[in-house]
PDB file of C-alpha atoms in Angstrom:
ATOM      1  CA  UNK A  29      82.653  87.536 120.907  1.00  0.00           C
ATOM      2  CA  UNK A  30      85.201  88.787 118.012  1.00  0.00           C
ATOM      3  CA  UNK A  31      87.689  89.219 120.285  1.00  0.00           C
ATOM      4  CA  UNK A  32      88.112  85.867 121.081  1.00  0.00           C
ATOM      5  CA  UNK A  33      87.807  84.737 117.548  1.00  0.00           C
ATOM      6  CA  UNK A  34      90.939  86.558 116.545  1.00  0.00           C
ATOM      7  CA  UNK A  35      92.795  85.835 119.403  1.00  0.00           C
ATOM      8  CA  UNK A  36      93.025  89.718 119.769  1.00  0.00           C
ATOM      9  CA  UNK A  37      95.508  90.421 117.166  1.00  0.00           C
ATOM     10  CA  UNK A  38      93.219  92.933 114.750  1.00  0.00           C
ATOM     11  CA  UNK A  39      94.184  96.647 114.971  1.00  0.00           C
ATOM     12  CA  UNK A  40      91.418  99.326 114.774  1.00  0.00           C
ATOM     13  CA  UNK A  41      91.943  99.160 111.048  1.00  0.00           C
ATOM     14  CA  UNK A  42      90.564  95.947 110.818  1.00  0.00           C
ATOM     15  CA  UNK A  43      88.179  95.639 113.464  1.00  0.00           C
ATOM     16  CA  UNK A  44      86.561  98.701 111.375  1.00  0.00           C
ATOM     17  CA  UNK A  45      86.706  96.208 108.301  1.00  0.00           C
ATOM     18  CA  UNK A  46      84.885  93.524 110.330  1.00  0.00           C
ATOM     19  CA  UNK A  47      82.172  95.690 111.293  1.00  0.00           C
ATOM     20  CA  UNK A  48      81.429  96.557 107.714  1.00  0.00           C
ATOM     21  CA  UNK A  49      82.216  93.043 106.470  1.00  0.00           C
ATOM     22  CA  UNK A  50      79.772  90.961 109.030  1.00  0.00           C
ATOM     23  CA  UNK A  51      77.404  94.150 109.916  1.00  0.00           C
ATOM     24  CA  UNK A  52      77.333  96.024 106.857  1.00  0.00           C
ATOM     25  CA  UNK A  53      77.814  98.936 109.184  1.00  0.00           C
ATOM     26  CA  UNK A  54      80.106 101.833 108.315  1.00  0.00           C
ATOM     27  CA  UNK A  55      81.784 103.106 111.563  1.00  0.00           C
ATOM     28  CA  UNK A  56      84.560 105.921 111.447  1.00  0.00           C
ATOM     29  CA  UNK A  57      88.096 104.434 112.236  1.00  0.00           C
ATOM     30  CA  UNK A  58      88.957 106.971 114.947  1.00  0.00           C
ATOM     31  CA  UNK A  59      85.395 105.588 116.977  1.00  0.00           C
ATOM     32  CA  UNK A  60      86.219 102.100 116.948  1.00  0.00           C
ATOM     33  CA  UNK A  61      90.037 103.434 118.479  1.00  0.00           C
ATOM     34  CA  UNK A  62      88.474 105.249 121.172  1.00  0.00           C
ATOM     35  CA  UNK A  63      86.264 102.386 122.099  1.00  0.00           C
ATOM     36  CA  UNK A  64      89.019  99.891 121.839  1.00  0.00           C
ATOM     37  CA  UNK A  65      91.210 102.023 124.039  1.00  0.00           C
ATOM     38  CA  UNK A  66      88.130 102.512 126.717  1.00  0.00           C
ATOM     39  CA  UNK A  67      87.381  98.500 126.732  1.00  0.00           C
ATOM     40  CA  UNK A  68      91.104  98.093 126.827  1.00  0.00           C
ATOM     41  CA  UNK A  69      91.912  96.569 123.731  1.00  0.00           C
ATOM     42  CA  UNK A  70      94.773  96.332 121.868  1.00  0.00           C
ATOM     43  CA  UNK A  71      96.240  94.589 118.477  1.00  0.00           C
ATOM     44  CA  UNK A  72      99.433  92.295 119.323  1.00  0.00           C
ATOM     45  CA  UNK A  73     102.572  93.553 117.629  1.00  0.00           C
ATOM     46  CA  UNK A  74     103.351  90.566 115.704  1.00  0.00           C
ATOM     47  CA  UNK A  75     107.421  90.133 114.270  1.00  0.00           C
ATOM     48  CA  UNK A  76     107.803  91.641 110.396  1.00  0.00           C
ATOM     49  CA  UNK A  77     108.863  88.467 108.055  1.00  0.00           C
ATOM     50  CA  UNK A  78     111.695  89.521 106.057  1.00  0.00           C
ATOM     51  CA  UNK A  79     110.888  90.844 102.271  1.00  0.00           C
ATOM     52  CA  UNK A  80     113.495  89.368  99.963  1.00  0.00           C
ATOM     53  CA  UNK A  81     113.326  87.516  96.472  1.00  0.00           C
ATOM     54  CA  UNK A  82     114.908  84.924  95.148  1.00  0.00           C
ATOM     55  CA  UNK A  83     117.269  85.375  92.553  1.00  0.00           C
ATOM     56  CA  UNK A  84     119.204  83.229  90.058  1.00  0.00           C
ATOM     57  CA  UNK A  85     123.186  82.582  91.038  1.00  0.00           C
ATOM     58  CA  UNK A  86     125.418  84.989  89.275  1.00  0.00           C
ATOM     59  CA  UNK A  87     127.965  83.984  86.870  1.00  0.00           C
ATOM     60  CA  UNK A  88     131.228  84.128  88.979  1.00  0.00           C
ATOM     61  CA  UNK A  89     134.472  83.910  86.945  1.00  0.00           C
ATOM     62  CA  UNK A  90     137.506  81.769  88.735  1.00  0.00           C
ATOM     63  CA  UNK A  91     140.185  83.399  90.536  1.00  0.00           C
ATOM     64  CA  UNK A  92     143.051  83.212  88.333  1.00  0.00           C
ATOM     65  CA  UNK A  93     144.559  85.755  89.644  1.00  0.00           C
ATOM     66  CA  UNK A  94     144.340  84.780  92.894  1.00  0.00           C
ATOM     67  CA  UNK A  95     144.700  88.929  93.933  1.00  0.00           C
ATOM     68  CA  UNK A  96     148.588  88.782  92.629  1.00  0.00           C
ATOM     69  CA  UNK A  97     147.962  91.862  90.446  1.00  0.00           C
ATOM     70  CA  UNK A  98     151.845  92.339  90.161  1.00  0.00           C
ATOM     71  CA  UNK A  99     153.327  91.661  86.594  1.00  0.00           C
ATOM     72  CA  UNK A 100     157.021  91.512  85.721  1.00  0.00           C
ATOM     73  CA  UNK A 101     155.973  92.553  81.471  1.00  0.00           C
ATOM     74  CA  UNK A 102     153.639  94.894  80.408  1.00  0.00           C
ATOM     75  CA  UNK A 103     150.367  93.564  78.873  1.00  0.00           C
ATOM     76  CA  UNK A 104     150.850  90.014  81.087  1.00  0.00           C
ATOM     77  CA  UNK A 105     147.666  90.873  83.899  1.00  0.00           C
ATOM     78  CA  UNK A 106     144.287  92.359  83.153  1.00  0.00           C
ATOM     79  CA  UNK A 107     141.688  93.292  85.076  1.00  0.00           C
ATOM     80  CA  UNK A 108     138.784  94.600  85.069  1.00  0.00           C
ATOM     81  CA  UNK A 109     135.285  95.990  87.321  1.00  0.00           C
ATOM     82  CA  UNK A 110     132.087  94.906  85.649  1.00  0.00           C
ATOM     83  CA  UNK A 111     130.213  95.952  88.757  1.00  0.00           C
ATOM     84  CA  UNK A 112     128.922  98.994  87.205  1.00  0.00           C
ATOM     85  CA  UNK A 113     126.636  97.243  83.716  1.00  0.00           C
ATOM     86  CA  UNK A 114     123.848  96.418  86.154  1.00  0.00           C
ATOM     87  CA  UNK A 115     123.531 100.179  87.267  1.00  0.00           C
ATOM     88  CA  UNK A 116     123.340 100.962  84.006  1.00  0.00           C
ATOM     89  CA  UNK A 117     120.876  98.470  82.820  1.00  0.00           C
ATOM     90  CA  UNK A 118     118.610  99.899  86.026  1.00  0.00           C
ATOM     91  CA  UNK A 119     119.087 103.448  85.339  1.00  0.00           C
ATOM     92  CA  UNK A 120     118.952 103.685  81.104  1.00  0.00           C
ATOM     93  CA  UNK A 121     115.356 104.437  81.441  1.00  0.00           C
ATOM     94  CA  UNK A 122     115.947 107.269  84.430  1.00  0.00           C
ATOM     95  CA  UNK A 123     119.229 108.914  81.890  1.00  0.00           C
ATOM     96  CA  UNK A 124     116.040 109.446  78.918  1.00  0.00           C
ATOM     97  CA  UNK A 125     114.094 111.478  81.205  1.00  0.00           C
ATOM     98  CA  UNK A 126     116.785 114.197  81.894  1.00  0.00           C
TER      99      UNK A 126
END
């Protein structure tokens, strides 16, 4: 029987696709639920794999600094936050719109 086939993971969702696939039969999705729940079938919950891409390295500067922002001259230390040009480059097409 399917059941055993699949090891009993399929949802109603795609125990609905079977039928069509193998018996060219189209059956409402809310029918094959009910008559999963009466034969006492259920779909095993199976663990989400995380979603993540990979991405290149960024270029990291060195630590000159070494966080010892405190300068005895002016103009001897400067610093800056670049964090905010990738923003930017994301959200240039969403600042046209407005």
């Amino acid at each position: 029987m399917y059941i055993e086939e699949v090891n009993g993971i399929y949802g109603y969702y795609r125990v609905k696709a079977w039928i069509k696939r193998n018996y060219g039969k189209t059956v409402n999705h809310k029918r094959v639920y009910r008559l999963m729940k009466e034969l006492g079938i259920q779909a095993k919950i199976r663990r989400k794999k995380p979603k993540y891409k990979a991405r290149k390295e960024n270029i990291v500067a060195s630590n000159v600094l070494n966080r010892d922002f405190a300068a005895t001259a002016a103009n001897q230390k400067w610093v800056t936050d670049i964090t905010y040009s990738l923003f930017f480059e994301i959200a240039s097409p969403l600042r046209s719109l407005s």
